[in-house]
Amino acid sequence: MSLNPTPGLPEFEYIKPASLDEASRFLAAHPDTARPFLGGTDTFVRMRDGVWKDRYLVDVKHLAGMDDLVFNPQTGLTIGAAVNMNRVIRSDVVNQHYPLLAQAAQTVAGYQLRTRATIVGNVCNASPAGDTIGACLALNGRLRVFGAGKTREEPLSSFFIGPGKTTLQKGDIVTAVSFPAPPPNAVGQYIKLNRNNMGDLSIVGVTVFGYPDGDTASGYRFRLALASVAPVPLVPAAAEAILARQPITEETIAQAAQAAMDAASPISDTRGSAEYRKMMVRNLTAKGITAVWRKLNA
Ligand SMILES: Cc1cc2nc3c(=O)[nH]c(=O)nc-3n(C[C@H](O)[C@H](O)[C@H](O)COP(=O)(O)OP(=O)(O)OC[C@H]3O[C@@H](n4cnc5c(N)ncnc54)[C@H](O)[C@@H]3O)c2cc1C
């Protein structure tokens, strides 16, 4: 990747469609030159750096439903695509029923950036380092997508197909992310290892979410997600399976942490070496499961 030698935003056309249908049609008609944006915190940086060269930026923030944040005890939580992270962090219903999401959002950059950055933008950007993606996966998130004239739902579990790559098609616009009502007595923890606390991306991120579950041999279900250690946000299924089938002991936690480490395939970059990342996956997964286990038994 070569950076733009004369940083500054290139010329582009700002498009403000009147409806979702108009936005979607415009994007579909300009498949290689137009992209939707929300807070723009990834989009404008990539444009400035010359990595993205779109001619049209399609603002979708103002469209119907994008600003909704709605909780229903039966059906769960819906967060409109344009809801910024600070609003998620401040939300009483999020803090009461989905505190893991607020905790993860709180680790993203600083306050100013979070007044623009959105959860849906974090998800659609599909960086393996996206800090809120693990919580969205662990909480069984689904995207509401408008495309080709109709609305559909996409589970996040199959949404990520590579760094920056998702199952979205040209003309698709994500309008919201939704989560089912959380299982009773569920607790979670996001651990972000980074070089500083001033908004750095993670070297490793570990999400742990656990709850009592009568259908597993251990009596508990744990959902795990790892950031910055694979081409996509990674769910270490073998580690989850160990925690479902064996009584939760120190030995079980160590085995699950080892399985998480085995699943990771990190690269070395300026933030950390592959070897270091792998070891930290094991250590932080053990730490996260232990923290959640203590909260479950508090
Ligand atoms: C200084 C700085 C610090 C940062 N620190 C962090 C950090 O600590 N952790 C972290 O995870 N991220 C970090 N980021 C990255 C960024 O802020 C997040 O990924 C943010 O959540 C993106 O949200 P957004 O609304 O700004 O997305 P946008 O930039 O608007 O969009 C991001 C991507 O999603 C696509 N998209 C947007 N809306 C839609 C839609 N409705 N339907 C389909 N596709 C859509 C866009 O085309 C683009 O590809 C940082 C960025 C900066 C500039």
PDB file of N, CA, C and O and ligand atoms in Angstrom, residues 35-43 45 52 60 85 107-109 113 116-118 121-122 124-125 129-131 168 172-174 192 199-201, ligand 1:
ATOM      1  N   ARG A  35     -19.422   4.637  -2.966  1.00  0.00           N
ATOM      2  CA  ARG A  35     -19.536   3.854  -1.729  1.00  0.00           C
ATOM      3  C   ARG A  35     -20.416   4.617  -0.730  1.00  0.00           C
ATOM      4  O   ARG A  35     -20.412   5.853  -0.697  1.00  0.00           O
ATOM      5  N   PRO A  36     -21.143   3.843   0.100  1.00  0.00           N
ATOM      6  CA  PRO A  36     -21.927   4.496   1.144  1.00  0.00           C
ATOM      7  C   PRO A  36     -21.020   4.857   2.321  1.00  0.00           C
ATOM      8  O   PRO A  36     -19.966   4.234   2.506  1.00  0.00           O
ATOM      9  N   PHE A  37     -21.413   5.863   3.083  1.00  0.00           N
ATOM     10  CA  PHE A  37     -20.670   6.128   4.321  1.00  0.00           C
ATOM     11  C   PHE A  37     -21.609   6.589   5.421  1.00  0.00           C
ATOM     12  O   PHE A  37     -22.710   7.078   5.167  1.00  0.00           O
ATOM     13  N   LEU A  38     -21.130   6.415   6.653  1.00  0.00           N
ATOM     14  CA  LEU A  38     -21.879   6.822   7.848  1.00  0.00           C
ATOM     15  C   LEU A  38     -21.066   7.914   8.544  1.00  0.00           C
ATOM     16  O   LEU A  38     -21.080   9.054   8.155  1.00  0.00           O
ATOM     17  N   GLY A  39     -20.270   7.518   9.573  1.00  0.00           N
ATOM     18  CA  GLY A  39     -19.444   8.519  10.251  1.00  0.00           C
ATOM     19  C   GLY A  39     -18.266   8.979   9.413  1.00  0.00           C
ATOM     20  O   GLY A  39     -17.695  10.045   9.637  1.00  0.00           O
ATOM     21  N   GLY A  40     -17.854   8.158   8.469  1.00  0.00           N
ATOM     22  CA  GLY A  40     -16.754   8.509   7.572  1.00  0.00           C
ATOM     23  C   GLY A  40     -15.363   8.370   8.189  1.00  0.00           C
ATOM     24  O   GLY A  40     -14.368   8.745   7.564  1.00  0.00           O
ATOM     25  N   THR A  41     -15.264   7.808   9.383  1.00  0.00           N
ATOM     26  CA  THR A  41     -13.949   7.788  10.055  1.00  0.00           C
ATOM     27  C   THR A  41     -12.977   6.794   9.423  1.00  0.00           C
ATOM     28  O   THR A  41     -11.765   6.946   9.561  1.00  0.00           O
ATOM     29  N   ASP A  42     -13.503   5.779   8.767  1.00  0.00           N
ATOM     30  CA  ASP A  42     -12.630   4.946   7.932  1.00  0.00           C
ATOM     31  C   ASP A  42     -12.586   5.518   6.515  1.00  0.00           C
ATOM     32  O   ASP A  42     -11.513   5.635   5.911  1.00  0.00           O
ATOM     33  N   THR A  43     -13.740   5.906   6.011  1.00  0.00           N
ATOM     34  CA  THR A  43     -13.848   6.309   4.605  1.00  0.00           C
ATOM     35  C   THR A  43     -12.938   7.495   4.267  1.00  0.00           C
ATOM     36  O   THR A  43     -12.165   7.442   3.295  1.00  0.00           O
ATOM     37  N   VAL A  45     -10.374   8.741   5.859  1.00  0.00           N
ATOM     38  CA  VAL A  45      -8.937   8.461   6.048  1.00  0.00           C
ATOM     39  C   VAL A  45      -8.395   7.680   4.853  1.00  0.00           C
ATOM     40  O   VAL A  45      -7.336   7.996   4.309  1.00  0.00           O
ATOM     41  N   TRP A  52      -8.524   4.410  -1.135  1.00  0.00           N
ATOM     42  CA  TRP A  52      -9.807   4.323  -1.830  1.00  0.00           C
ATOM     43  C   TRP A  52      -9.898   5.521  -2.769  1.00  0.00           C
ATOM     44  O   TRP A  52      -9.543   6.651  -2.393  1.00  0.00           O
ATOM     45  N   VAL A  60     -25.594   8.044   3.834  1.00  0.00           N
ATOM     46  CA  VAL A  60     -26.834   7.306   4.121  1.00  0.00           C
ATOM     47  C   VAL A  60     -27.323   7.538   5.561  1.00  0.00           C
ATOM     48  O   VAL A  60     -28.313   6.938   5.985  1.00  0.00           O
ATOM     49  N   MET A  85     -21.120   5.698  18.331  1.00  0.00           N
ATOM     50  CA  MET A  85     -20.684   4.853  19.454  1.00  0.00           C
ATOM     51  C   MET A  85     -20.940   5.514  20.805  1.00  0.00           C
ATOM     52  O   MET A  85     -21.273   4.831  21.776  1.00  0.00           O
ATOM     53  N   THR A 107     -13.722   1.175  23.994  1.00  0.00           N
ATOM     54  CA  THR A 107     -12.289   1.009  23.710  1.00  0.00           C
ATOM     55  C   THR A 107     -11.898   1.595  22.351  1.00  0.00           C
ATOM     56  O   THR A 107     -10.718   1.597  21.996  1.00  0.00           O
ATOM     57  N   VAL A 108     -12.885   2.051  21.583  1.00  0.00           N
ATOM     58  CA  VAL A 108     -12.580   2.585  20.246  1.00  0.00           C
ATOM     59  C   VAL A 108     -12.102   4.032  20.362  1.00  0.00           C
ATOM     60  O   VAL A 108     -12.842   4.903  20.816  1.00  0.00           O
ATOM     61  N   ALA A 109     -10.859   4.261  19.974  1.00  0.00           N
ATOM     62  CA  ALA A 109     -10.292   5.610  19.851  1.00  0.00           C
ATOM     63  C   ALA A 109     -10.646   6.486  21.049  1.00  0.00           C
ATOM     64  O   ALA A 109     -10.590   6.050  22.193  1.00  0.00           O
ATOM     65  N   LEU A 113     -13.743  10.974  18.221  1.00  0.00           N
ATOM     66  CA  LEU A 113     -13.937  10.059  17.098  1.00  0.00           C
ATOM     67  C   LEU A 113     -15.251   9.293  17.248  1.00  0.00           C
ATOM     68  O   LEU A 113     -15.984   9.072  16.282  1.00  0.00           O
ATOM     69  N   ARG A 116     -18.575  10.331  15.793  1.00  0.00           N
ATOM     70  CA  ARG A 116     -18.806  10.040  14.367  1.00  0.00           C
ATOM     71  C   ARG A 116     -18.888   8.537  14.112  1.00  0.00           C
ATOM     72  O   ARG A 116     -19.745   8.083  13.354  1.00  0.00           O
ATOM     73  N   ALA A 117     -17.977   7.786  14.704  1.00  0.00           N
ATOM     74  CA  ALA A 117     -17.862   6.354  14.371  1.00  0.00           C
ATOM     75  C   ALA A 117     -19.105   5.590  14.805  1.00  0.00           C
ATOM     76  O   ALA A 117     -19.671   5.840  15.866  1.00  0.00           O
ATOM     77  N   THR A 118     -19.513   4.643  13.971  1.00  0.00           N
ATOM     78  CA  THR A 118     -20.700   3.828  14.258  1.00  0.00           C
ATOM     79  C   THR A 118     -20.315   2.352  14.393  1.00  0.00           C
ATOM     80  O   THR A 118     -19.277   1.917  13.882  1.00  0.00           O
ATOM     81  N   GLY A 121     -20.617   0.905  10.875  1.00  0.00           N
ATOM     82  CA  GLY A 121     -19.425   1.232  10.081  1.00  0.00           C
ATOM     83  C   GLY A 121     -18.253   0.353  10.471  1.00  0.00           C
ATOM     84  O   GLY A 121     -17.499  -0.122   9.602  1.00  0.00           O
ATOM     85  N   ASN A 122     -18.092   0.110  11.743  1.00  0.00           N
ATOM     86  CA  ASN A 122     -17.026  -0.769  12.238  1.00  0.00           C
ATOM     87  C   ASN A 122     -17.185  -2.176  11.652  1.00  0.00           C
ATOM     88  O   ASN A 122     -16.212  -2.786  11.176  1.00  0.00           O
ATOM     89  N   CYS A 124     -19.063  -3.039   8.867  1.00  0.00           N
ATOM     90  CA  CYS A 124     -18.966  -3.044   7.384  1.00  0.00           C
ATOM     91  C   CYS A 124     -17.527  -2.819   6.927  1.00  0.00           C
ATOM     92  O   CYS A 124     -17.150  -3.279   5.844  1.00  0.00           O
ATOM     93  N   ASN A 125     -16.741  -2.120   7.715  1.00  0.00           N
ATOM     94  CA  ASN A 125     -15.330  -1.926   7.340  1.00  0.00           C
ATOM     95  C   ASN A 125     -14.576  -3.254   7.345  1.00  0.00           C
ATOM     96  O   ASN A 125     -13.590  -3.430   6.658  1.00  0.00           O
ATOM     97  N   ALA A 129      -9.357  -6.052  13.047  1.00  0.00           N
ATOM     98  CA  ALA A 129      -9.091  -5.368  14.323  1.00  0.00           C
ATOM     99  C   ALA A 129     -10.307  -4.628  14.869  1.00  0.00           C
ATOM    100  O   ALA A 129     -10.217  -4.040  15.949  1.00  0.00           O
ATOM    101  N   GLY A 130     -11.415  -4.635  14.168  1.00  0.00           N
ATOM    102  CA  GLY A 130     -12.588  -3.866  14.607  1.00  0.00           C
ATOM    103  C   GLY A 130     -12.983  -4.238  16.035  1.00  0.00           C
ATOM    104  O   GLY A 130     -13.319  -5.392  16.310  1.00  0.00           O
ATOM    105  N   ASP A 131     -12.979  -3.251  16.919  1.00  0.00           N
ATOM    106  CA  ASP A 131     -13.153  -3.554  18.348  1.00  0.00           C
ATOM    107  C   ASP A 131     -14.563  -3.971  18.740  1.00  0.00           C
ATOM    108  O   ASP A 131     -14.742  -4.646  19.753  1.00  0.00           O
ATOM    109  N   LEU A 168     -21.597  -8.366   1.406  1.00  0.00           N
ATOM    110  CA  LEU A 168     -22.427  -7.309   0.804  1.00  0.00           C
ATOM    111  C   LEU A 168     -22.187  -7.222  -0.702  1.00  0.00           C
ATOM    112  O   LEU A 168     -21.041  -7.343  -1.163  1.00  0.00           O
ATOM    113  N   ASP A 172     -26.026  -2.776  -1.945  1.00  0.00           N
ATOM    114  CA  ASP A 172     -26.511  -3.129  -0.602  1.00  0.00           C
ATOM    115  C   ASP A 172     -26.199  -2.011   0.392  1.00  0.00           C
ATOM    116  O   ASP A 172     -25.089  -1.452   0.378  1.00  0.00           O
ATOM    117  N   ILE A 173     -27.152  -1.742   1.248  1.00  0.00           N
ATOM    118  CA  ILE A 173     -26.953  -0.761   2.320  1.00  0.00           C
ATOM    119  C   ILE A 173     -27.406  -1.393   3.625  1.00  0.00           C
ATOM    120  O   ILE A 173     -28.552  -1.863   3.735  1.00  0.00           O
ATOM    121  N   VAL A 174     -26.513  -1.427   4.601  1.00  0.00           N
ATOM    122  CA  VAL A 174     -26.902  -1.930   5.920  1.00  0.00           C
ATOM    123  C   VAL A 174     -27.656  -0.820   6.634  1.00  0.00           C
ATOM    124  O   VAL A 174     -27.179   0.313   6.722  1.00  0.00           O
ATOM    125  N   LYS A 192      -8.763  -5.644  25.409  1.00  0.00           N
ATOM    126  CA  LYS A 192      -8.034  -5.099  24.254  1.00  0.00           C
ATOM    127  C   LYS A 192      -6.592  -4.847  24.670  1.00  0.00           C
ATOM    128  O   LYS A 192      -6.335  -4.068  25.593  1.00  0.00           O
ATOM    129  N   GLY A 199      -6.193   5.400  21.646  1.00  0.00           N
ATOM    130  CA  GLY A 199      -6.954   5.136  20.432  1.00  0.00           C
ATOM    131  C   GLY A 199      -6.221   4.274  19.432  1.00  0.00           C
ATOM    132  O   GLY A 199      -6.550   4.288  18.253  1.00  0.00           O
ATOM    133  N   ASP A 200      -5.249   3.526  19.901  1.00  0.00           N
ATOM    134  CA  ASP A 200      -4.524   2.627  19.002  1.00  0.00           C
ATOM    135  C   ASP A 200      -5.399   1.416  18.673  1.00  0.00           C
ATOM    136  O   ASP A 200      -6.244   1.013  19.477  1.00  0.00           O
ATOM    137  N   LEU A 201      -5.170   0.839  17.487  1.00  0.00           N
ATOM    138  CA  LEU A 201      -5.854  -0.411  17.169  1.00  0.00           C
ATOM    139  C   LEU A 201      -5.276  -1.526  18.028  1.00  0.00           C
ATOM    140  O   LEU A 201      -4.163  -1.418  18.553  1.00  0.00           O
TER     141      LEU A 201
HETATM  142  C1  LIG B   1      -7.992   8.143  14.620  1.00  0.00           C
HETATM  143  C2  LIG B   1      -8.750   6.871  14.429  1.00  0.00           C
HETATM  144  C3  LIG B   1      -8.749   5.932  15.450  1.00  0.00           C
HETATM  145  C4  LIG B   1      -9.462   4.735  15.302  1.00  0.00           C
HETATM  146  N1  LIG B   1      -9.445   3.838  16.322  1.00  0.00           N
HETATM  147  C5  LIG B   1     -10.153   2.686  16.216  1.00  0.00           C
HETATM  148  C6  LIG B   1     -10.168   1.739  17.309  1.00  0.00           C
HETATM  149  O1  LIG B   1      -9.571   1.954  18.367  1.00  0.00           O
HETATM  150  N2  LIG B   1     -10.874   0.586  17.119  1.00  0.00           N
HETATM  151  C7  LIG B   1     -11.575   0.324  15.963  1.00  0.00           C
HETATM  152  O2  LIG B   1     -12.202  -0.726  15.871  1.00  0.00           O
HETATM  153  N3  LIG B   1     -11.575   1.206  14.925  1.00  0.00           N
HETATM  154  C8  LIG B   1     -10.895   2.376  15.025  1.00  0.00           C
HETATM  155  N4  LIG B   1     -10.895   3.264  13.979  1.00  0.00           N
HETATM  156  C9  LIG B   1     -11.632   2.926  12.738  1.00  0.00           C
HETATM  157  C10 LIG B   1     -13.068   3.535  12.633  1.00  0.00           C
HETATM  158  O3  LIG B   1     -13.242   4.655  13.446  1.00  0.00           O
HETATM  159  C11 LIG B   1     -14.149   2.484  12.954  1.00  0.00           C
HETATM  160  O4  LIG B   1     -14.039   1.372  12.099  1.00  0.00           O
HETATM  161  C12 LIG B   1     -15.575   3.077  12.867  1.00  0.00           C
HETATM  162  O5  LIG B   1     -16.443   2.292  13.640  1.00  0.00           O
HETATM  163  C13 LIG B   1     -16.127   3.189  11.453  1.00  0.00           C
HETATM  164  O6  LIG B   1     -17.447   3.717  11.516  1.00  0.00           O
HETATM  165  P1  LIG B   1     -17.913   4.877  10.536  1.00  0.00           P
HETATM  166  O7  LIG B   1     -19.361   5.112  10.769  1.00  0.00           O
HETATM  167  O8  LIG B   1     -17.031   6.066  10.654  1.00  0.00           O
HETATM  168  O9  LIG B   1     -17.673   4.142   9.127  1.00  0.00           O
HETATM  169  P2  LIG B   1     -17.515   4.752   7.649  1.00  0.00           P
HETATM  170  O10 LIG B   1     -16.138   5.283   7.449  1.00  0.00           O
HETATM  171  O11 LIG B   1     -18.650   5.647   7.337  1.00  0.00           O
HETATM  172  O12 LIG B   1     -17.679   3.392   6.794  1.00  0.00           O
HETATM  173  C14 LIG B   1     -16.768   2.325   6.974  1.00  0.00           C
HETATM  174  C15 LIG B   1     -16.950   1.296   5.854  1.00  0.00           C
HETATM  175  O13 LIG B   1     -18.264   0.753   5.899  1.00  0.00           O
HETATM  176  C16 LIG B   1     -18.941   0.999   4.664  1.00  0.00           C
HETATM  177  N5  LIG B   1     -20.301   1.392   5.026  1.00  0.00           N
HETATM  178  C17 LIG B   1     -20.623   2.463   5.783  1.00  0.00           C
HETATM  179  N6  LIG B   1     -21.944   2.503   5.951  1.00  0.00           N
HETATM  180  C18 LIG B   1     -22.448   1.466   5.284  1.00  0.00           C
HETATM  181  C19 LIG B   1     -23.789   0.986   5.116  1.00  0.00           C
HETATM  182  N7  LIG B   1     -24.828   1.588   5.683  1.00  0.00           N
HETATM  183  N8  LIG B   1     -23.977  -0.129   4.394  1.00  0.00           N
HETATM  184  C20 LIG B   1     -22.913  -0.757   3.834  1.00  0.00           C
HETATM  185  N9  LIG B   1     -21.629  -0.361   3.978  1.00  0.00           N
HETATM  186  C21 LIG B   1     -21.410   0.748   4.694  1.00  0.00           C
HETATM  187  C22 LIG B   1     -18.192   2.142   3.988  1.00  0.00           C
HETATM  188  O14 LIG B   1     -18.368   2.130   2.579  1.00  0.00           O
HETATM  189  C23 LIG B   1     -16.777   1.832   4.439  1.00  0.00           C
HETATM  190  O15 LIG B   1     -16.259   0.802   3.631  1.00  0.00           O
HETATM  191  C24 LIG B   1     -10.187   4.475  14.090  1.00  0.00           C
HETATM  192  C25 LIG B   1     -10.200   5.443  13.076  1.00  0.00           C
HETATM  193  C26 LIG B   1      -9.484   6.627  13.225  1.00  0.00           C
HETATM  194  C27 LIG B   1      -9.517   7.630  12.118  1.00  0.00           C
END
